[in-house]
């Protein structure tokens, strides 16, 4: 789920965030594509959007996944 004020559209690439803060080490490199958004839905009163992603990886082989949403401005 993604907060409803975030802009997410089908076709958006989902990538690893990597290091976000100079003092916090990251074991995940930045920019590795893990999937593509295939659909986005939201009910009228839901505070979050439901985002479906087609993965580029085998999630059964992963131990940890962290999802971060980039800030996009609305058109």
Short mmCIF file of C-alpha atoms in Angstrom, two decimals:
data_model
loop_
_atom_site.label_atom_id
_atom_site.label_comp_id
_atom_site.label_asym_id
_atom_site.label_seq_id
_atom_site.Cartn_x
_atom_site.Cartn_y
_atom_site.Cartn_z
CA UNK A 1 0.00 0.00 0.00
CA UNK A 2 1.08 3.56 -0.79
CA UNK A 3 -0.31 6.74 0.80
CA UNK A 4 -3.04 8.21 -1.40
CA UNK A 5 -1.24 11.53 -2.06
CA UNK A 6 1.66 9.74 -3.74
CA UNK A 7 1.62 9.55 -7.53
CA UNK A 8 2.00 5.94 -8.69
CA UNK A 9 1.13 4.84 -12.20
CA UNK A 10 1.22 1.61 -14.19
CA UNK A 11 4.58 1.32 -15.89
CA UNK A 12 6.52 2.94 -13.01
CA UNK A 13 9.73 1.04 -12.25
CA UNK A 14 10.30 -0.17 -8.70
CA UNK A 15 14.00 -0.06 -7.78
CA UNK A 16 16.12 -0.64 -4.69
CA UNK A 17 16.75 2.56 -2.72
CA UNK A 18 20.29 1.79 -1.59
CA UNK A 19 21.90 4.24 0.80
CA UNK A 20 19.59 7.11 1.79
CA UNK A 21 21.57 8.73 4.61
CA UNK A 22 25.33 9.22 4.91
CA UNK A 23 25.49 7.79 8.45
CA UNK A 24 23.32 4.73 7.75
CA UNK A 25 25.03 1.95 5.87
CA UNK A 26 22.96 0.02 3.36
CA UNK A 27 23.55 -3.56 2.33
CA UNK A 28 21.35 -3.04 -0.74
CA UNK A 29 22.84 -1.25 -3.77
CA UNK A 30 20.81 1.59 -5.27
CA UNK A 31 18.91 1.39 -8.54
CA UNK A 32 18.44 -2.35 -9.04
CA UNK A 33 15.07 -2.83 -10.73
CA UNK A 34 12.88 -5.26 -8.82
CA UNK A 35 9.59 -4.81 -10.68
CA UNK A 36 7.13 -2.73 -12.65
CA UNK A 37 3.79 -1.32 -11.43
CA UNK A 38 1.00 -3.12 -13.27
CA UNK A 39 -2.07 -1.59 -11.59
CA UNK A 40 -3.09 1.01 -9.01
CA UNK A 41 -6.45 1.13 -7.21
CA UNK A 42 -8.00 3.05 -4.32
CA UNK A 43 -11.39 3.24 -2.66
CA UNK A 44 -13.01 6.63 -1.97
CA UNK A 45 -12.34 6.52 1.78
CA UNK A 46 -9.12 4.44 1.77
CA UNK A 47 -6.06 6.32 3.05
CA UNK A 48 -3.80 4.14 0.88
CA UNK A 49 -3.56 3.01 -2.73
CA UNK A 50 -3.18 -0.66 -3.56
CA UNK A 51 -0.30 -1.10 -5.96
CA UNK A 52 0.28 -4.33 -7.87
CA UNK A 53 3.85 -4.97 -9.02
CA UNK A 54 5.13 -7.60 -11.41
CA UNK A 55 8.48 -8.62 -9.92
CA UNK A 56 11.74 -9.02 -11.84
CA UNK A 57 13.13 -11.24 -9.09
CA UNK A 58 12.25 -14.48 -7.35
CA UNK A 59 10.92 -13.19 -4.01
CA UNK A 60 11.04 -16.70 -2.53
CA UNK A 61 14.84 -16.41 -2.48
CA UNK A 62 14.92 -13.05 -0.58
CA UNK A 63 15.25 -12.62 3.18
CA UNK A 64 14.49 -8.87 3.47
CA UNK A 65 12.60 -6.35 1.33
CA UNK A 66 12.16 -2.64 2.15
CA UNK A 67 9.83 -0.52 0.01
CA UNK A 68 10.37 3.25 -0.23
CA UNK A 69 8.26 5.62 -2.33
CA UNK A 70 9.94 8.49 -4.15
CA UNK A 71 8.43 11.96 -3.98
CA UNK A 72 6.80 12.86 -7.30
CA UNK A 73 5.01 16.09 -8.06
CA UNK A 74 1.53 15.89 -9.48
CA UNK A 75 1.20 16.98 -13.13
#
